[in-house]
Coordinates of C-alpha atoms in Angstrom, one line a residue:
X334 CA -11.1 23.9 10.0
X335 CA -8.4 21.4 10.4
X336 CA -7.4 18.7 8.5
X337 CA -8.4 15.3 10.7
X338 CA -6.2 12.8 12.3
X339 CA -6.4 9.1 13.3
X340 CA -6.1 8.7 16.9
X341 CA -3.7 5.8 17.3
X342 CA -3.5 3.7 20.5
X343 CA -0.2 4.8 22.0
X344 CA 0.7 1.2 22.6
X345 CA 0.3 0.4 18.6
X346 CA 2.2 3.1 17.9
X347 CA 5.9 1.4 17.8
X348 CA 9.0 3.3 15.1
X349 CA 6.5 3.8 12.7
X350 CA 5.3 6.9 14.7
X351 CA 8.7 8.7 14.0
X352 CA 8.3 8.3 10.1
X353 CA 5.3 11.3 10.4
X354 CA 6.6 14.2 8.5
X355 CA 5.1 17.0 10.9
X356 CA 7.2 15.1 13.7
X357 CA 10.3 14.6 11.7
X358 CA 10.3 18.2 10.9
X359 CA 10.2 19.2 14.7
X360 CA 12.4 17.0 16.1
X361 CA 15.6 18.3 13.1
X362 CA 14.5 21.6 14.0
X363 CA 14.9 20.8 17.7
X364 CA 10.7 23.0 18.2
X365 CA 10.5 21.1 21.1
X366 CA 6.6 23.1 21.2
X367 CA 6.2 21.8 17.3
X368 CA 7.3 18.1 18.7
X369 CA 4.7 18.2 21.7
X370 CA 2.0 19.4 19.6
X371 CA 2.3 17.2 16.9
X372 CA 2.9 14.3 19.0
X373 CA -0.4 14.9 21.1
X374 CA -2.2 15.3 17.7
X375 CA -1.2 11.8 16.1
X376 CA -1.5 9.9 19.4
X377 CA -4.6 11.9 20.7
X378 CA -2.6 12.2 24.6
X379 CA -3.9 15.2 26.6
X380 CA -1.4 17.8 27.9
X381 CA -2.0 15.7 31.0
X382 CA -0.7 12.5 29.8
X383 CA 1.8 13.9 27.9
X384 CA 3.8 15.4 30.7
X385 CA 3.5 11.9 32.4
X386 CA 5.8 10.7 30.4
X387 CA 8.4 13.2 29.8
X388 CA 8.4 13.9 33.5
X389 CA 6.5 17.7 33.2
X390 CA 3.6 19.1 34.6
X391 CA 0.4 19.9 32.0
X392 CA 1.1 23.7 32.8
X393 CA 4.8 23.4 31.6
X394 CA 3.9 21.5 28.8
X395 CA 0.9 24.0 27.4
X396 CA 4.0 26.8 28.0
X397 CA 6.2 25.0 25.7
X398 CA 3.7 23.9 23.6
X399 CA 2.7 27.3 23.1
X400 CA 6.0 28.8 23.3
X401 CA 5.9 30.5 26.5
X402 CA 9.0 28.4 27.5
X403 CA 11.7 27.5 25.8
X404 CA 13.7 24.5 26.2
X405 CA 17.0 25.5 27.0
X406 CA 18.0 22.4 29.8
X407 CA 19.5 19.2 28.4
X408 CA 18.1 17.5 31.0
X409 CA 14.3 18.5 30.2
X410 CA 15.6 18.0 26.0
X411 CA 16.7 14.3 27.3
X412 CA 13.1 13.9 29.2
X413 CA 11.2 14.5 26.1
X414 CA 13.5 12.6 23.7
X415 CA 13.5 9.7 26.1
X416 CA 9.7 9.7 27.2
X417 CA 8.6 9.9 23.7
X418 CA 11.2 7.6 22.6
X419 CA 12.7 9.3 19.8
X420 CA 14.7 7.8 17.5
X421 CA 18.4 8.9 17.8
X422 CA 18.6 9.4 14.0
X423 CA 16.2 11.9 13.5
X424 CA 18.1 13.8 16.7
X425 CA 20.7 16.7 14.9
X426 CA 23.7 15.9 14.5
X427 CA 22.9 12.1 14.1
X428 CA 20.8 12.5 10.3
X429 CA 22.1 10.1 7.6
X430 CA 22.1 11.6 4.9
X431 CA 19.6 9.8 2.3
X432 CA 20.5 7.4 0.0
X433 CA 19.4 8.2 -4.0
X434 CA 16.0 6.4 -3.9
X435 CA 16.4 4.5 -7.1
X436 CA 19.2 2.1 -5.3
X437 CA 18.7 -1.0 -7.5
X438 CA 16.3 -0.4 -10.1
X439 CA 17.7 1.3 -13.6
X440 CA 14.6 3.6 -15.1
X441 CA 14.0 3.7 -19.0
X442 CA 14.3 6.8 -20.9
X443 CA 15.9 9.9 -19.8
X444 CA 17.1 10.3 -16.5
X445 CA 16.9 13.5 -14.7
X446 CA 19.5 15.9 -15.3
X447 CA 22.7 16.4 -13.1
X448 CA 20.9 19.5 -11.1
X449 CA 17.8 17.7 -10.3
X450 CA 19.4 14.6 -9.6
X451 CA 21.5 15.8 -7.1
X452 CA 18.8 18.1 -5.1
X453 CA 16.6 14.3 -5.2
X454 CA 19.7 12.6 -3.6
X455 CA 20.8 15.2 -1.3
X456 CA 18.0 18.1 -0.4
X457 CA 17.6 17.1 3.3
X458 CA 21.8 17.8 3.5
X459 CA 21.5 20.9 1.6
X460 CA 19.6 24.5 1.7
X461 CA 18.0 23.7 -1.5
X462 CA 14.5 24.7 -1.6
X463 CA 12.2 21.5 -2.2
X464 CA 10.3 22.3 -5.4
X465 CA 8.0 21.3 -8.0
X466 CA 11.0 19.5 -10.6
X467 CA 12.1 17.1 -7.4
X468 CA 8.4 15.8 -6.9
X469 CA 7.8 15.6 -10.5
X470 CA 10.8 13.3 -10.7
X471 CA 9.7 11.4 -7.3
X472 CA 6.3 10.8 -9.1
X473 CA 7.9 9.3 -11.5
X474 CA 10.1 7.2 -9.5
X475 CA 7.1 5.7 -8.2
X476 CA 5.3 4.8 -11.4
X477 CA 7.9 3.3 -12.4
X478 CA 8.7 1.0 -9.8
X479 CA 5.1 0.1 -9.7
X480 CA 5.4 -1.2 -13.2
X481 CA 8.3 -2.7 -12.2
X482 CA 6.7 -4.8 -9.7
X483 CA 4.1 -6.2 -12.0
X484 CA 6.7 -8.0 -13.9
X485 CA 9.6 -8.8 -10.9
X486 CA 7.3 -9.2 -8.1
X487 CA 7.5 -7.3 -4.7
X488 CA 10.4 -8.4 -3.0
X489 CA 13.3 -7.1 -4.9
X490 CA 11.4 -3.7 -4.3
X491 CA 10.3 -3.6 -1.1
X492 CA 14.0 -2.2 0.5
X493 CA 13.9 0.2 -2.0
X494 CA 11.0 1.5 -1.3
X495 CA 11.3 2.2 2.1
X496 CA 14.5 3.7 1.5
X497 CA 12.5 6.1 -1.0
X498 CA 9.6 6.8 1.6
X499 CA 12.0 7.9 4.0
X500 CA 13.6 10.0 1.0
X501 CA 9.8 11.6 0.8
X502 CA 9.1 12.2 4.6
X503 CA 12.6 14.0 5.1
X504 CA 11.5 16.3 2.0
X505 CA 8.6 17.5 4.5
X506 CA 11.2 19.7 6.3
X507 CA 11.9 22.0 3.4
X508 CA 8.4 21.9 1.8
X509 CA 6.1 24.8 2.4
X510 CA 2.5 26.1 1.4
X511 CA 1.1 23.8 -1.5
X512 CA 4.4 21.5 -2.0
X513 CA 3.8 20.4 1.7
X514 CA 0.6 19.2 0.9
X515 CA 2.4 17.6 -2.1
X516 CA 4.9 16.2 -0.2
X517 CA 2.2 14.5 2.3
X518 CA -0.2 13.3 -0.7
X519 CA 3.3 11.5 -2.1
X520 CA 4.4 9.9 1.2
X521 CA 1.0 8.3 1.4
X522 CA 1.4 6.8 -2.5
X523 CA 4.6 5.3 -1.5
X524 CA 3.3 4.1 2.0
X525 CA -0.3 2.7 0.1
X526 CA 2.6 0.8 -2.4
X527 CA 4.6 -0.4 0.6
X528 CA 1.1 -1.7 2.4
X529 CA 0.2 -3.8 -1.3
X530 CA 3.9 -5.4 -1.2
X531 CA 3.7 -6.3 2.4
X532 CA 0.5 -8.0 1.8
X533 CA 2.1 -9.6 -1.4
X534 CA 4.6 -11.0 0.8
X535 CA 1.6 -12.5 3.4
X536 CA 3.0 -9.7 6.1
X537 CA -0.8 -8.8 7.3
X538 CA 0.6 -7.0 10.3
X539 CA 3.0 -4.6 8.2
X540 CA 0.0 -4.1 5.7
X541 CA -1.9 -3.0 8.1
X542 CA 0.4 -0.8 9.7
X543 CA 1.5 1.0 6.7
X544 CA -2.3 1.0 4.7
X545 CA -3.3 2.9 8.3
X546 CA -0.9 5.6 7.7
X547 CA -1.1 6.3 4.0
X548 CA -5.2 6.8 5.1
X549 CA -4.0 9.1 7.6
X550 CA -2.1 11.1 5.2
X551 CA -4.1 10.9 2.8
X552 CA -6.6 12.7 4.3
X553 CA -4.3 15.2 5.7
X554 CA -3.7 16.0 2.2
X555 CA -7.2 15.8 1.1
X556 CA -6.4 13.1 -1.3
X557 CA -10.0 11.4 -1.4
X558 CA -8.7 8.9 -4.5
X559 CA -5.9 7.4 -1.9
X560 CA -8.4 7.8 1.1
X561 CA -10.9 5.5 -0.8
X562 CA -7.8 3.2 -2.4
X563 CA -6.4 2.4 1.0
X564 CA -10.1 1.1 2.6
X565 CA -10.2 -0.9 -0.8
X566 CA -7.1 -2.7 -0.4
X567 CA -8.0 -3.1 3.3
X568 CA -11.3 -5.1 2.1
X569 CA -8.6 -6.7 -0.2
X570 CA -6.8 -8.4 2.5
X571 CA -10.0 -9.4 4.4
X572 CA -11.1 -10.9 1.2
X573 CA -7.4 -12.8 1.0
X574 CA -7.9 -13.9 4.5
X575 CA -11.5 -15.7 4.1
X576 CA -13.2 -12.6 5.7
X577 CA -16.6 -11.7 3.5
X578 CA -18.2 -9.7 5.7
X579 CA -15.4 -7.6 6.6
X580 CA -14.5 -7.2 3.1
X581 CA -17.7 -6.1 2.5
X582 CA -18.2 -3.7 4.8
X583 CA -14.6 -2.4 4.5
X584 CA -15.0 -1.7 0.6
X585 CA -18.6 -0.3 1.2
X586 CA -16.9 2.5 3.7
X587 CA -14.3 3.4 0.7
X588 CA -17.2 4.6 -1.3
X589 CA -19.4 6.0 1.4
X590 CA -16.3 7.8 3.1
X591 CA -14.8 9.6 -0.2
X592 CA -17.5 11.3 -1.9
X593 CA -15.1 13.1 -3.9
X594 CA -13.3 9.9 -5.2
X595 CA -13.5 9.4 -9.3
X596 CA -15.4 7.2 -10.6
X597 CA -12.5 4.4 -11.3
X598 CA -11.9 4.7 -7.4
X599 CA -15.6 3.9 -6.6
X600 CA -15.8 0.9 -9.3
X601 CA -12.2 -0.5 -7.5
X602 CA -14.9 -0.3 -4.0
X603 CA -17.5 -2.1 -5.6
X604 CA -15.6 -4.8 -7.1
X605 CA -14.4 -5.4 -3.9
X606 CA -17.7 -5.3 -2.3
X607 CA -18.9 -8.2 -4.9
X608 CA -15.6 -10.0 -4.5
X609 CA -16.7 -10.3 -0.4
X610 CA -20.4 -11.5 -1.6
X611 CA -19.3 -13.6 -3.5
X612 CA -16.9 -15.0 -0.5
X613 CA -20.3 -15.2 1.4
X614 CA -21.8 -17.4 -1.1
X615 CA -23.9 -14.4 -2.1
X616 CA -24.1 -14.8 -6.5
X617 CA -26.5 -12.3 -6.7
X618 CA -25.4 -9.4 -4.9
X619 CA -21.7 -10.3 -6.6
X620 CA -23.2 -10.3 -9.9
X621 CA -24.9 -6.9 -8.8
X622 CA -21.8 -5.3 -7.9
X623 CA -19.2 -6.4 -10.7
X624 CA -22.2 -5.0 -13.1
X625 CA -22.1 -1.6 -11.6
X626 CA -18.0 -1.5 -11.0
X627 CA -17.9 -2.5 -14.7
X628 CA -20.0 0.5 -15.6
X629 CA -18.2 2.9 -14.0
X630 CA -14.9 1.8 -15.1
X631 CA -16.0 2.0 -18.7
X632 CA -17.1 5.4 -18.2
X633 CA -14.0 6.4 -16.2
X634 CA -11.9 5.2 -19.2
X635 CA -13.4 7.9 -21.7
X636 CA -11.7 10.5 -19.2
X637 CA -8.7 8.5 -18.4
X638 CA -7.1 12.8 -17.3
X639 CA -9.4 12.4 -14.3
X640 CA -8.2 9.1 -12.7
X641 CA -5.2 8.7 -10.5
X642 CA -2.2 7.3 -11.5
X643 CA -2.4 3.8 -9.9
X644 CA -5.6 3.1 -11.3
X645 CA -3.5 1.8 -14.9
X646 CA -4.4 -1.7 -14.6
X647 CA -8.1 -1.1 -14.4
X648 CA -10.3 -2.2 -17.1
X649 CA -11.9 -4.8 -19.2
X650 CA -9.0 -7.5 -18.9
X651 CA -9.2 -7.2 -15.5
X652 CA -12.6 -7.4 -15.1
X653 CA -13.0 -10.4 -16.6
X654 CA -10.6 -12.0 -14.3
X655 CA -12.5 -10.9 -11.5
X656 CA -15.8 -12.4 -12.7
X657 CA -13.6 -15.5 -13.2
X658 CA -12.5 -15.2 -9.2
X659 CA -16.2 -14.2 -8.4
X660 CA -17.3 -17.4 -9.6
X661 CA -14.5 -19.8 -8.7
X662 CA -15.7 -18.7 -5.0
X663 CA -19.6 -19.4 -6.2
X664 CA -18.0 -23.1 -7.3
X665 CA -19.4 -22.3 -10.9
X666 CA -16.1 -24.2 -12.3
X667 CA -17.2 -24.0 -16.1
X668 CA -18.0 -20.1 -15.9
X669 CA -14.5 -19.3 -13.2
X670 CA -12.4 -21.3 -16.5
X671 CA -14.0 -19.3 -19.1
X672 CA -13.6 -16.3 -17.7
X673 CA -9.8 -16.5 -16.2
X674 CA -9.2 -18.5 -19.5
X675 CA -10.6 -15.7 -21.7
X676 CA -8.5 -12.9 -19.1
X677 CA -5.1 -14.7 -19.2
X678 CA -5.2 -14.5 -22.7
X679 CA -5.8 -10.9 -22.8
X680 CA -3.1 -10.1 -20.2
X681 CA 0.2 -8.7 -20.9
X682 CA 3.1 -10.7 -20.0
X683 CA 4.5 -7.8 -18.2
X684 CA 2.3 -8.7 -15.6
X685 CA 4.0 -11.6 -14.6
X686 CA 2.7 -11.2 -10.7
X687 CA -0.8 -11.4 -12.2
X688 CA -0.1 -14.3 -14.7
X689 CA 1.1 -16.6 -12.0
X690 CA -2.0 -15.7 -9.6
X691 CA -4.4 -16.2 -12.3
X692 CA -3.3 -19.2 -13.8
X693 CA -2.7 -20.6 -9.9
X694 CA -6.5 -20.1 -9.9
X695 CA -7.6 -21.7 -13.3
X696 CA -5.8 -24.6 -12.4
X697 CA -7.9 -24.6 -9.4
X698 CA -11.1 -24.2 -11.5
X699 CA -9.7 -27.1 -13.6
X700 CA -9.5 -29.0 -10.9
X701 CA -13.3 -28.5 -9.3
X702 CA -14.6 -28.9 -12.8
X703 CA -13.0 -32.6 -12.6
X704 CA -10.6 -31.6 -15.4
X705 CA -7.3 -33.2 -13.6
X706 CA -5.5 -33.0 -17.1
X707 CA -5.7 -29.3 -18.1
X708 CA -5.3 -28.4 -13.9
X709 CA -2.0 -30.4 -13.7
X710 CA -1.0 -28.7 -17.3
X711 CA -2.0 -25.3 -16.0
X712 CA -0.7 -25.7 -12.5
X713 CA 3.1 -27.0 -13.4
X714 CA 3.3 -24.2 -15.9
X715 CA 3.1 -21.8 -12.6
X716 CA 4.9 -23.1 -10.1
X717 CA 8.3 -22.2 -11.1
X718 CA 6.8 -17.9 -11.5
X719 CA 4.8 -18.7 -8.0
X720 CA 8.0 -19.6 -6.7
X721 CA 10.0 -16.7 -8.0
X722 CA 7.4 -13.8 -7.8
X723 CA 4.0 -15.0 -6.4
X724 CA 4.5 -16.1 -3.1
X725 CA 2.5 -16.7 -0.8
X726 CA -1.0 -16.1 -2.3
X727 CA -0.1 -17.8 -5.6
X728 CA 2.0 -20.0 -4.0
X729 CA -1.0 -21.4 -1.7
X730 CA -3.2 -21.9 -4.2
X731 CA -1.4 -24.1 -6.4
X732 CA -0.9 -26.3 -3.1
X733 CA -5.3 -25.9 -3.2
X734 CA -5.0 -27.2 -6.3
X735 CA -3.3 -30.3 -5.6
X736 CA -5.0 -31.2 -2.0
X737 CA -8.3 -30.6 -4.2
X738 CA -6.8 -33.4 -7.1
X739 CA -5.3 -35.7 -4.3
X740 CA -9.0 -35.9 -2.7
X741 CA -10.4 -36.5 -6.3
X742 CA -7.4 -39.6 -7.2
X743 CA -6.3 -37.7 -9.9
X744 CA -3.7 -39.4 -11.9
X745 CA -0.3 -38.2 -12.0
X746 CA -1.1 -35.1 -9.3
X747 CA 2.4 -36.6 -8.0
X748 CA 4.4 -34.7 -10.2
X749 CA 2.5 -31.3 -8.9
X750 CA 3.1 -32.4 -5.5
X751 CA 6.8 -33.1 -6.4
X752 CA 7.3 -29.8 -8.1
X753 CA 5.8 -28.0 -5.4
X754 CA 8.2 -29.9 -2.5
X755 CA 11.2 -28.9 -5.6
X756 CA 10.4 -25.1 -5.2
X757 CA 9.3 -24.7 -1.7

């Protein structure tokens, strides 16, 4: 049986279409029947449809599709590459040759030797073989920049990244058997990272776009972990945009949806369930649900082998912080400033993205307790990281903060509101 698909609406489909690896593949290796096929199979277009718009009747296109008829014409190669509107790059003889994808970020430790190096910079180029070395290194790649975004924020990263996804999906030409698979499983990492930093940046539409297709391949490559992380951080964003129910119902479907999903994965689905309830006004059900995430957290961490890799950032620190959110949304000031109080202490200063959100929100608990002092204090201290690495989510609740103090006549909320006019 098949691996599934999501069945886009053509009309949706814009470039980002053109950065599937099945189609990618096709189109270098001008199998005009490989294009077709995997063009109907991502869009969902019958034979029918198809040929509507690259001018062919459904019997000419099931022959090529099937190979019964070659394409030999230019002018039936120029129907197909104008009707489907591909991309001239991806077109032989127009390829760019990839950039290295670590343009602009310096890794610690050991770099890869000269060999490897040079098959991750230049595979799609030459007849190297794409093997198990290069996607160890790419794996690594990843990680890395992941940590690195904790600390620098997302925008330094987010060229890079895409320049490194494209890296990925051009691998998928010379990949075969279990390394395709591989190669699939890793473009939807890098596509799931790209979604989070496009979100980061308040970019809902790009987030959406690109947290779509890392689902889509991550079921084609039967990851269940990324299947169930990308309906997570889609119940993420509802939650960022006021949305409880959808958040709810969003992080409900990530556990539901992925049976196979570890048990970190399924506590990341119910904190986000509790973190929509909680939205909702719902304490009980929140309470309910950060209970049970924290459980199976706890027991994920005595088999740390079994999570996935993204999942590093999981576990009591964090968990505190959320009950801190959970109950700055329930209005419980005193218990949202012990807990994110209690949590910023405990938190790295790596994770200087994190630092500035957090603190954002204490100040705002601060500031609904009636504290004005310890809010303005708080709130200053974060404006110039907000500025630099937390925008816009940070960024917008510091400006809560203030509206919240201003309606309160705290004293001296002027210099917050001065400070935030300095960096904006």
């Amino acid at each position: 049986m098949g691996r599934p698909y999501i069945v886009y609406d053509v009309g949706d489909l814009a470039p980002d279409l053109w950065s599937h690896p099945q189609l990618i593949a096709a189109v270098a290796a001008e199998d005009w029947g490989a294009v077709l096929r995997a063009y109907r199979k991502i869009t969902g277009l019958s034979q029918t449809k198809l040929g509507e718009r690259v001018g062919l009747v459904q019997p000419d296109v099931s022959a090529i599709e099937r190979g019964q008829r070659k394409v030999t014409s230019t002018e039936v190669r120029q129907r197909i590459v104008t009707g489907l509107g591909i991309p001239a790059g991806l077109l032989q003889g127009h390829t760019e040759a990839p950039a290295a994808p670590v343009a602009g970020l310096v890794l610690p430790g050991p770099g890869p030797d000269d060999d490897l190096l040079t098959r991750v910079t230049s595979v799609i180029e030459s007849e190297h073989r794409v093997d198990t070395p290069t996607l160890d290194w790419l794996d690594r790649l990843l990680a890395e920049h992941r940590r690195a975004e904790d600390e620098i924020g997302s925008r330094p990263l987010v060229g890079v990244m895409r320049q490194q996804l494209r890296t990925v999906v051009d691998l998928y030409a010379g990949a075969r058997g279990p390394l395709a698979d591989r190669v699939v499983r890793l473009a939807s990492e890098h596509a799931q990272f790209l979604a989070w930093m496009s979100q980061d940046q308040g970019q809902t539409a790009a987030a959406l776009a690109w947290y779509d297709r890392s689902h889509e391949w991550a079921l084609e490559a039967g990851d269940a972990n990324m299947a169930a992380t990308t309906l997570s951080m889609k119940a993420h964003m509802a939650w960022s945009g006021g949305r409880g129910d959808r958040a709810v119902r969003l992080a409900e479907a990530a556990r539901w949806s992925a049976p196979g999903a570890s048990l970190g994965v399924q506590g990341m689905a119910a904190q986000m369930a509790a973190r929509g309830h909680a939205l909702n006004g719902d304490g009980d059900s929140a309470a309910r649900l950060l209970d049970e995430a924290q459980g199976l957290i706890s027991t994920a961490a005595d088999h740390p082998e079994d999570e996935p890799v993204w999942m590093y950032f999981y576990g009591e620190t964090w968990f505190t912080l959320q009950r801190g959110m959970a109950a700055l949304h329930l209005k419980d000031w005193r218990a949202a400033v012990d807990h994110l109080t209690i949590g910023l202490a405990a938190l790295p200063d790596e994770y200087r993205r994190d630092r500035t959100w957090y603190r954002a929100c204490l100040a705002h608990a601060y500031a609904g307790a009636g504290e004005a002092a310890p809010a303005l204090t708080v709130a200053l201290e974060a404006v110039p990281d907000a500025s630099a690495v937390g925008r816009p989510h940070a960024w917008n609740e510091l400006h809560s903060t203030a509206a919240l103090l201003l309606r309160r006549g705290a004293p001296e909320v002027h210099q917050l509101v001065a400070a935030l006019r300095e960096f904006d």
